[in-house]
Coordinates of C-alpha atoms and ligand atoms in Angstrom, one line a residue:
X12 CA 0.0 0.0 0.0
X13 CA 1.7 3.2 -0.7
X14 CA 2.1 6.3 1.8
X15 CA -1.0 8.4 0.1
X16 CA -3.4 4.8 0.4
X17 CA -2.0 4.3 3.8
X18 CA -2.8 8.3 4.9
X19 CA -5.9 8.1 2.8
X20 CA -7.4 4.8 5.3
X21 CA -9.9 5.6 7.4
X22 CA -7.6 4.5 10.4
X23 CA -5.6 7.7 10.0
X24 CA -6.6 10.5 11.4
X25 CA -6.2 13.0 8.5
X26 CA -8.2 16.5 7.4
X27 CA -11.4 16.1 5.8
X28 CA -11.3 17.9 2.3
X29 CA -14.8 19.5 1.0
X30 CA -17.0 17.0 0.5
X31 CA -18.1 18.5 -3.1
X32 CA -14.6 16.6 -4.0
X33 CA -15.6 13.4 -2.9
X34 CA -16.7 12.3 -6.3
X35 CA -14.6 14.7 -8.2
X36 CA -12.4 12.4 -10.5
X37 CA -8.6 14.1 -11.2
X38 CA -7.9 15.3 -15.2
X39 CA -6.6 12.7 -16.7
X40 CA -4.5 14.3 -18.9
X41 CA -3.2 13.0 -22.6
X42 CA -0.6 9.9 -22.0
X43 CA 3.0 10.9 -22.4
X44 CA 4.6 9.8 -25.3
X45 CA 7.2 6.7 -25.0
X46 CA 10.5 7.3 -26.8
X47 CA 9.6 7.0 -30.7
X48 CA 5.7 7.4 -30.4
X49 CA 3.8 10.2 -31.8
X50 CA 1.7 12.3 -29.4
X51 CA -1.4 13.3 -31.3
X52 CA -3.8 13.5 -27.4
X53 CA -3.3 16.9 -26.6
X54 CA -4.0 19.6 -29.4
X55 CA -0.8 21.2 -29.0
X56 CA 0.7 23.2 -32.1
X57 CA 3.6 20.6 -33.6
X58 CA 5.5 23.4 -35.6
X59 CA 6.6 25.5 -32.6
X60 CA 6.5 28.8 -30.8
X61 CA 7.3 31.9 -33.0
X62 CA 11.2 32.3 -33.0
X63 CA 10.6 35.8 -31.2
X64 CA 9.1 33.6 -28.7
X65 CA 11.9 31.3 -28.2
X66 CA 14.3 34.0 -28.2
X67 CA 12.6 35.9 -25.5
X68 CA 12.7 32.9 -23.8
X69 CA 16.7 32.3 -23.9
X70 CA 17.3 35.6 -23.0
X71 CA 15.1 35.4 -20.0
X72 CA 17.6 35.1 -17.1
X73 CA 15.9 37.3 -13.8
X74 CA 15.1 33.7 -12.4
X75 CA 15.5 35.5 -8.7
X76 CA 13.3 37.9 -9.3
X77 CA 9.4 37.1 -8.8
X78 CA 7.3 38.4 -12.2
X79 CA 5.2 41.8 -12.6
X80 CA 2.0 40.6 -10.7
X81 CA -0.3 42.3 -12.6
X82 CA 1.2 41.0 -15.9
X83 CA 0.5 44.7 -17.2
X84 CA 3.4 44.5 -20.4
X85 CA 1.3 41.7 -21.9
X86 CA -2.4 42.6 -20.8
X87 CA -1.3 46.2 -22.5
X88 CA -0.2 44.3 -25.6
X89 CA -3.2 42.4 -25.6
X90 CA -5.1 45.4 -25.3
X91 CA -3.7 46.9 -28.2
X92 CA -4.1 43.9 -30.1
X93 CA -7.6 42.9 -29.4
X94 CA -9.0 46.8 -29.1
X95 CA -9.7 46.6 -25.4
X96 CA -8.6 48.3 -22.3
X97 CA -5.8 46.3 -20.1
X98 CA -8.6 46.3 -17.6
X99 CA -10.7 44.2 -19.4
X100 CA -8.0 41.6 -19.4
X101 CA -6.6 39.1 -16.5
X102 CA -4.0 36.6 -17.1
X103 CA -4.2 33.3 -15.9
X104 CA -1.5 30.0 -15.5
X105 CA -3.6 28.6 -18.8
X106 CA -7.3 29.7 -19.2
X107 CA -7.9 26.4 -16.8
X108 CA -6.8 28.6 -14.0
X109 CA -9.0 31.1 -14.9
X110 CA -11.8 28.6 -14.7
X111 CA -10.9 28.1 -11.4
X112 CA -11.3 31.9 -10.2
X113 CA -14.7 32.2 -11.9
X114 CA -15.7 29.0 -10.1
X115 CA -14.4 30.4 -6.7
X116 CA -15.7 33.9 -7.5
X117 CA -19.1 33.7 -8.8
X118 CA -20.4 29.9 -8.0
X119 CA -21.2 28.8 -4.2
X120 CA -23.1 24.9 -3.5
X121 CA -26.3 25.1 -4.9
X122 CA -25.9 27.1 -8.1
X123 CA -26.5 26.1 -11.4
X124 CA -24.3 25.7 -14.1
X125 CA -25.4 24.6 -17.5
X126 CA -23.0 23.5 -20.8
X127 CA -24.2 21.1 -23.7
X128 CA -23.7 17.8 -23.9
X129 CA -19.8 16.0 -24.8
X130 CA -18.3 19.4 -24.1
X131 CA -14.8 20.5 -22.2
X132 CA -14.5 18.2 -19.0
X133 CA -13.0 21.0 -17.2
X134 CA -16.6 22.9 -17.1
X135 CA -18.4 19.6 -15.0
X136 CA -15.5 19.6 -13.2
X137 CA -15.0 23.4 -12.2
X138 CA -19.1 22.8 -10.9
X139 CA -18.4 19.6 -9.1
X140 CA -15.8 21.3 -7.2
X141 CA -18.2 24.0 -5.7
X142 CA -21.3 21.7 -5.1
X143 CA -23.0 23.4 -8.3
X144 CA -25.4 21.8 -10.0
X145 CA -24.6 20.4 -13.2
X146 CA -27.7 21.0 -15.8
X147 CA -26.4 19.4 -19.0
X148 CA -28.7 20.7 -22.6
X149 CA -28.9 18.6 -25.5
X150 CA -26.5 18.6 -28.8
X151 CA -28.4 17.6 -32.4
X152 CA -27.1 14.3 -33.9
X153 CA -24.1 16.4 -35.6
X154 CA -22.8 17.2 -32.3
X155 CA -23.9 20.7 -32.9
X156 CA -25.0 23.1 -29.7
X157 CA -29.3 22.3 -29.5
X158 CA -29.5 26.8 -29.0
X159 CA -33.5 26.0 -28.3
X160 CA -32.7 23.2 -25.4
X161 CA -30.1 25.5 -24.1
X162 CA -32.0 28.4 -24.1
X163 CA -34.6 26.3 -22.1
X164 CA -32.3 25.5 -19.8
X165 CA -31.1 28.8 -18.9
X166 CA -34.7 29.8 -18.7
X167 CA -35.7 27.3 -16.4
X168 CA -32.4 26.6 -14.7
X169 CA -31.2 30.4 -13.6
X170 CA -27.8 29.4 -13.9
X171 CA -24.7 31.6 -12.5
X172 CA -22.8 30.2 -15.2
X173 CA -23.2 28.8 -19.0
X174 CA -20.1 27.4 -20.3
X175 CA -19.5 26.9 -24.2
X176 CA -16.4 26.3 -26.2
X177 CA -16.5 27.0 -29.7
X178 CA -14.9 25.3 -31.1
X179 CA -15.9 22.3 -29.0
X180 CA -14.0 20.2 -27.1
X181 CA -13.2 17.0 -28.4
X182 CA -16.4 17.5 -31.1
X183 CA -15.1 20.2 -32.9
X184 CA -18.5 21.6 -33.5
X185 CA -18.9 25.4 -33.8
X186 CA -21.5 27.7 -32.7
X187 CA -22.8 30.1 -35.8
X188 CA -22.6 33.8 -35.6
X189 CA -26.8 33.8 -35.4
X190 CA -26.8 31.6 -33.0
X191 CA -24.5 33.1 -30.8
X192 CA -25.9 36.6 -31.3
X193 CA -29.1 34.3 -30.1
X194 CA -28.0 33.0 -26.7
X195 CA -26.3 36.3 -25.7
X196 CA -29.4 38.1 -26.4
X197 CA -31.5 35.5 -24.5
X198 CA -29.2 34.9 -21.5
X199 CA -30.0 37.3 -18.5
X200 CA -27.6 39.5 -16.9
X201 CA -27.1 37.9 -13.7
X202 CA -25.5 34.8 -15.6
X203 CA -22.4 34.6 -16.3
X204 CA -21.3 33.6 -20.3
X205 CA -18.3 32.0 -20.4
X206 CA -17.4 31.9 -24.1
X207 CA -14.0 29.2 -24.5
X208 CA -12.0 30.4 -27.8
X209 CA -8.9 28.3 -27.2
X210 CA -9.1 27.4 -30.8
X211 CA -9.7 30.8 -32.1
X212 CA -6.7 31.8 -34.0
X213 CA -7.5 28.3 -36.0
X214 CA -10.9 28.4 -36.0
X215 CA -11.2 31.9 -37.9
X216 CA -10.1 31.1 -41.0
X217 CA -13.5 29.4 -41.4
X218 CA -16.0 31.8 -43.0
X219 CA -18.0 33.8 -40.9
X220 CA -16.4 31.8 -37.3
X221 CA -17.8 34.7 -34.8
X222 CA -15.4 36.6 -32.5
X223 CA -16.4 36.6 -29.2
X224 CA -14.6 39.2 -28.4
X225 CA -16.3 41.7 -30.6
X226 CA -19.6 41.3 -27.9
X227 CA -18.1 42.3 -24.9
X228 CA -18.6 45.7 -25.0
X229 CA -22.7 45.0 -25.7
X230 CA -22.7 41.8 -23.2
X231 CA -21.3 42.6 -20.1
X232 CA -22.1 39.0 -18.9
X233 CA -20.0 37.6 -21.4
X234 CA -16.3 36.4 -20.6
X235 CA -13.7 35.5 -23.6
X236 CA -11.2 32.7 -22.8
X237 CA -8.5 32.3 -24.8
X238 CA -5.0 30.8 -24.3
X239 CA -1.3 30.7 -25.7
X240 CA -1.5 26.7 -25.5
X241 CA -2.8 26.0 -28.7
X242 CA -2.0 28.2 -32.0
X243 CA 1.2 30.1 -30.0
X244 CA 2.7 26.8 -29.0
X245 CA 3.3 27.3 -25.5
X246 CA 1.7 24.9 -24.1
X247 CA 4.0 23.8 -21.1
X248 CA 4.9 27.5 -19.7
X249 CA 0.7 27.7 -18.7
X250 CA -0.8 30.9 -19.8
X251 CA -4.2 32.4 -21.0
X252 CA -6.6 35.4 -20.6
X253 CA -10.0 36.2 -20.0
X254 CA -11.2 39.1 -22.0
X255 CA -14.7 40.7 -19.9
X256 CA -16.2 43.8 -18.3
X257 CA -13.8 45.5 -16.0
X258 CA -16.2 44.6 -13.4
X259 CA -15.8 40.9 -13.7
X260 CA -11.9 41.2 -14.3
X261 CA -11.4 43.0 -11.1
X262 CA -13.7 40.1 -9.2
X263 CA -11.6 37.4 -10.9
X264 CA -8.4 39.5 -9.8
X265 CA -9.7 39.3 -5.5
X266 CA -8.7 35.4 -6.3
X267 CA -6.2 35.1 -8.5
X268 CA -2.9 33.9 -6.5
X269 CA -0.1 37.0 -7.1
X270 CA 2.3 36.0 -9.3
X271 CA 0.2 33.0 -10.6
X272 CA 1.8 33.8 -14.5
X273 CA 5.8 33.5 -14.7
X274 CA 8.0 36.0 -15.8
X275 CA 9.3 33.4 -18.8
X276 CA 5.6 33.1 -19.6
X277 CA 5.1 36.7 -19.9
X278 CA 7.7 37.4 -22.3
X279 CA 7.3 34.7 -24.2
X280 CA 3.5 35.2 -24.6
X281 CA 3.7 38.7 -25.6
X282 CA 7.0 38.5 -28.2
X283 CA 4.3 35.6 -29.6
X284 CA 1.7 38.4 -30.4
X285 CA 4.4 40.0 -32.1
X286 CA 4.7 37.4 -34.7
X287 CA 1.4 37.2 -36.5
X288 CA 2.9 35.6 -39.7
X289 CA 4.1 32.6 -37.4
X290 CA 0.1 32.3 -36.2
X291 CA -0.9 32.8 -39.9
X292 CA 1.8 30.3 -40.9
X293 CA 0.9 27.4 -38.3
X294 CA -3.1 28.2 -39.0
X295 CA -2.8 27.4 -42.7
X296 CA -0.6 24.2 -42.7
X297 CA -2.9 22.8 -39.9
X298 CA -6.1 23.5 -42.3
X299 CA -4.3 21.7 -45.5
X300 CA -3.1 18.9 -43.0
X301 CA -6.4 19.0 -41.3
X302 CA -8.1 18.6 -44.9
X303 CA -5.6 15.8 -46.1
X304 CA -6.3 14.2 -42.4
X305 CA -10.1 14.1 -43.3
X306 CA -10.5 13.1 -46.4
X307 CA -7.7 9.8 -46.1
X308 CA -9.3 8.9 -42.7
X309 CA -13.1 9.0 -45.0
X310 CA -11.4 6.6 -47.3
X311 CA -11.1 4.2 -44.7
X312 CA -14.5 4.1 -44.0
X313 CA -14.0 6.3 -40.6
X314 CA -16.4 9.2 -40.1
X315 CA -14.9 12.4 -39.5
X316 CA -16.7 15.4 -37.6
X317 CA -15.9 18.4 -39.7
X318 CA -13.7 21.1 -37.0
X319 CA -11.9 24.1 -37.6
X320 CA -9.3 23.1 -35.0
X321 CA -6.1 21.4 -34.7
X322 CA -8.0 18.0 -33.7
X323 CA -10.5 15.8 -35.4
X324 CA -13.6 13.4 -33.6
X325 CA -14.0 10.5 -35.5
X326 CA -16.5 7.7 -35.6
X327 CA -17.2 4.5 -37.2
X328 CA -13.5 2.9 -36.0
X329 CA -11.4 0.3 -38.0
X330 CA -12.5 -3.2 -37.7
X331 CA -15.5 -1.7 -35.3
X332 CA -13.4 -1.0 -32.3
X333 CA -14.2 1.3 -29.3
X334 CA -12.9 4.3 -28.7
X335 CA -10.4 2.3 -25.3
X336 CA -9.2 -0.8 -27.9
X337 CA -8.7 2.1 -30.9
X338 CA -6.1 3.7 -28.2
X339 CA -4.8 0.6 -26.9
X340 CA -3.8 -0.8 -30.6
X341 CA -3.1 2.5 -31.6
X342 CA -0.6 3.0 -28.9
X343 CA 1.0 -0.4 -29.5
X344 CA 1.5 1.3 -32.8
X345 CA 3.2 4.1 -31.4
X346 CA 0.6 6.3 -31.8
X347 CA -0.5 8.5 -29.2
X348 CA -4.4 9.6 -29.7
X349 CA -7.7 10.1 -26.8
X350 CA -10.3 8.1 -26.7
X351 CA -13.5 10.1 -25.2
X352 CA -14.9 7.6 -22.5
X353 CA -14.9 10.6 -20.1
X354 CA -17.0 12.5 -22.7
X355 CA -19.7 9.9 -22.8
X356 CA -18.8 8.9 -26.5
X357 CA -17.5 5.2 -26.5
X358 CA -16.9 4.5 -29.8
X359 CA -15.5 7.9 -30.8
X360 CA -11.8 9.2 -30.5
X361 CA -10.3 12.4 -30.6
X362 CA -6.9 13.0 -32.6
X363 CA -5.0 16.0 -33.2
X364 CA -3.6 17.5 -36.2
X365 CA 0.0 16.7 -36.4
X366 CA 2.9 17.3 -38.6
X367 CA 2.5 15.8 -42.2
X368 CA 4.7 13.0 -40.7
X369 CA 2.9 12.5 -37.6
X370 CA -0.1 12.0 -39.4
X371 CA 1.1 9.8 -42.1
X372 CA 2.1 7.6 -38.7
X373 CA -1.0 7.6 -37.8
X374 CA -3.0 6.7 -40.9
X375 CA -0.7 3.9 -41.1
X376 CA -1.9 2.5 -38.3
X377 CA -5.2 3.2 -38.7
X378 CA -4.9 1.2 -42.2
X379 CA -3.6 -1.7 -40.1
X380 CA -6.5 -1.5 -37.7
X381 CA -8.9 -1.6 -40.8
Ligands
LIG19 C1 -11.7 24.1 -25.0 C2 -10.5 24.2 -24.2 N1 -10.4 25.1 -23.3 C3 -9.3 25.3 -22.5 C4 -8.2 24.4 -22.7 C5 -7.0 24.6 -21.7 O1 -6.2 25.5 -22.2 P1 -5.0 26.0 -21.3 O2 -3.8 25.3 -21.7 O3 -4.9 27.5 -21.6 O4 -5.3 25.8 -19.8 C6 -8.3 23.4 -23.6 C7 -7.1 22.5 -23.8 O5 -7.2 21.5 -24.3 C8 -9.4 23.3 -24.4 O6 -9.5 22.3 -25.3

């Protein structure tokens, strides 16, 4: 038995945590690749920071020194570059932290939250950990957001909080401009809209994706999430932003730890923004890949879930496997991918857009599977 199941026995006498966490599982995050596997589990950019990124991070050396708490350099230069004031922006270690303060800041036990169906574990999660209730609307058979059911659940719900990614989270489904336009309009002002653009910078190279962004001024519920983990490629150093009203900003900013953003995550997020042909660069060899992706995996016979990410869904596995055999035999392969058992979607699995070699790797295998 090891130390933590020996401290965890009910023989110990040890501090009782919040019972909200008692069936709270822990992320499981994408497996680590072994030496000479592909990791395709995580949606991470495979070409790279900008080179102004990784520069700024070399010549980074004031180690002893903690970083600007208020992260005001890069909350100014996201200002600049999104046509806000640096008020309207907070910095988080990775939008997931940010989750975190709005949880602690705006939900208590009891509240409501509501999100559609198969979207980003982190938004049951960030509820479970509060005692808020979970109030989960329906998604049409494409995966897409049901607006009627959700609306109906706001309505009848009175939620503090409505989470929606767009794009979704491992479905890739996107929420029109309409329909956006639609739930903002429809959502009262007591509830907080927490709009997830991780995938932006990908996602608006699809005709007429909406920019969240764009509605804050006219929405003053609604809060922006976006992060430098996907498109800027700086996934391990941890760091996102909300964009919102002032008002919420400065809520968030009563819980945020000091310091929570470091000093080499600073300066390597904002030399990022100054490298918009790296962002254009990365954006349009994910869409050819994510196009060459699709239509080779439809020649197999799989069916892929059209997404303007750096990750497909697909359906309809190789020789009928579920989503848990499909990673175990892919794995085997060397081939690193999700399967979405905590998503409620079996025999679906979730891979992400890879180099042109990491993805001829992985329709290899999938040609073996088939
Ligand atoms: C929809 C969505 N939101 C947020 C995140 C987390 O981003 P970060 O690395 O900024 O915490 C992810 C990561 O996969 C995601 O898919």
């Amino acid at each position: 038995m090891s130390r933590f199941a020996r401290a965890s026995s009910s023989r110990l006498r040890i501090p009782v945590p919040n019972p909200d966490l008692a069936r709270l599982p822990v992320y499981q995050p994408g497996r680590a690749a072994p030496a000479g596997a592909v990791k395709l589990a995580s949606n991470e950019n495979p070409y790279g920071p900008s080179s102004a990124a990784l520069l700024a991070i070399r010549r980074f050396c004031a180690v002893e020194r903690y970083p600007d708490g208020s992260g005001s350099s890069l909350r100014r230069a996201l200002g600049r570059s999104l046509g806000l004031r640096p008020e309207s922006i907070l910095l988080g270690a990775g939008s997931d932290e940010i989750g975190d303060f709005i949880a602690h800041a705006y939900l208590q036990r009891g509240d409501s939250v509501v999100y559609p169906r198969h979207t980003f574990i982190r938004y049951p999660m960030l509820a479970q950990s509060v005692g808020a209730r979970r109030i989960v609307s329906d998604v049409r058979p494409d995966f897409s957001v049901d607006v009627p059911d959700l609306l109906r659940a706001i309505r009848t719900a009175r939620p503090k909080l409505v989470c929606l990614a767009n794009p979704n989270n491992p479905t890739g489904a996107c929420v029109n401009r309409k329909d956006l336009l639609s739930i903002l309009e429809r959502t009262p002002g007591r509830t907080l809209i927490v709009l997830d653009e991780a995938y932006f910078e990908y996602a608006r190279l699809s005709p007429g994706h909406p920019d969240g962004i764009r509605w804050i001024r006219r929405f003053p519920n609604l809060l922006v999430l976006r992060t430098f983990s996907k498109i800027y490629a700086l996934a391990s150093l941890r760091v996102g932003y909300a964009a919102a009203h002032p008002a919420i900003v400065s809520e968030l900013n009563k819980v945020r730890p000091p310091f929570n953003v470091s000093a080499v995550a600073l300066a390597a997020a904002e030399a990022s923004l100054s490298d918009a042909a790296h962002v254009r660069r990365c954006a349009a060899k994910n869409a050819s890949e994510r196009d060459r992706l699709s239509s080779r995996l439809a020649a197999l016979g799989v069916q892929v879930f059209p997404s303007p990410g750096n990750f497909l869904m697909i359906d309809r596995l190789p020789g009928r496997l579920d989503g848990p055999t499909c990673f175990r035999d892919l794995a085997s392969r060397g081939v690193i991918i999700r399967d979405l058992i905590p998503y409620g979607l079996r025999d679906h699995i979730r891979v992400t857009v890879g180099t042109p070699a990491e993805n001829d790797r992985f329709l290899r295998a999938m040609r073996d599977l088939s």
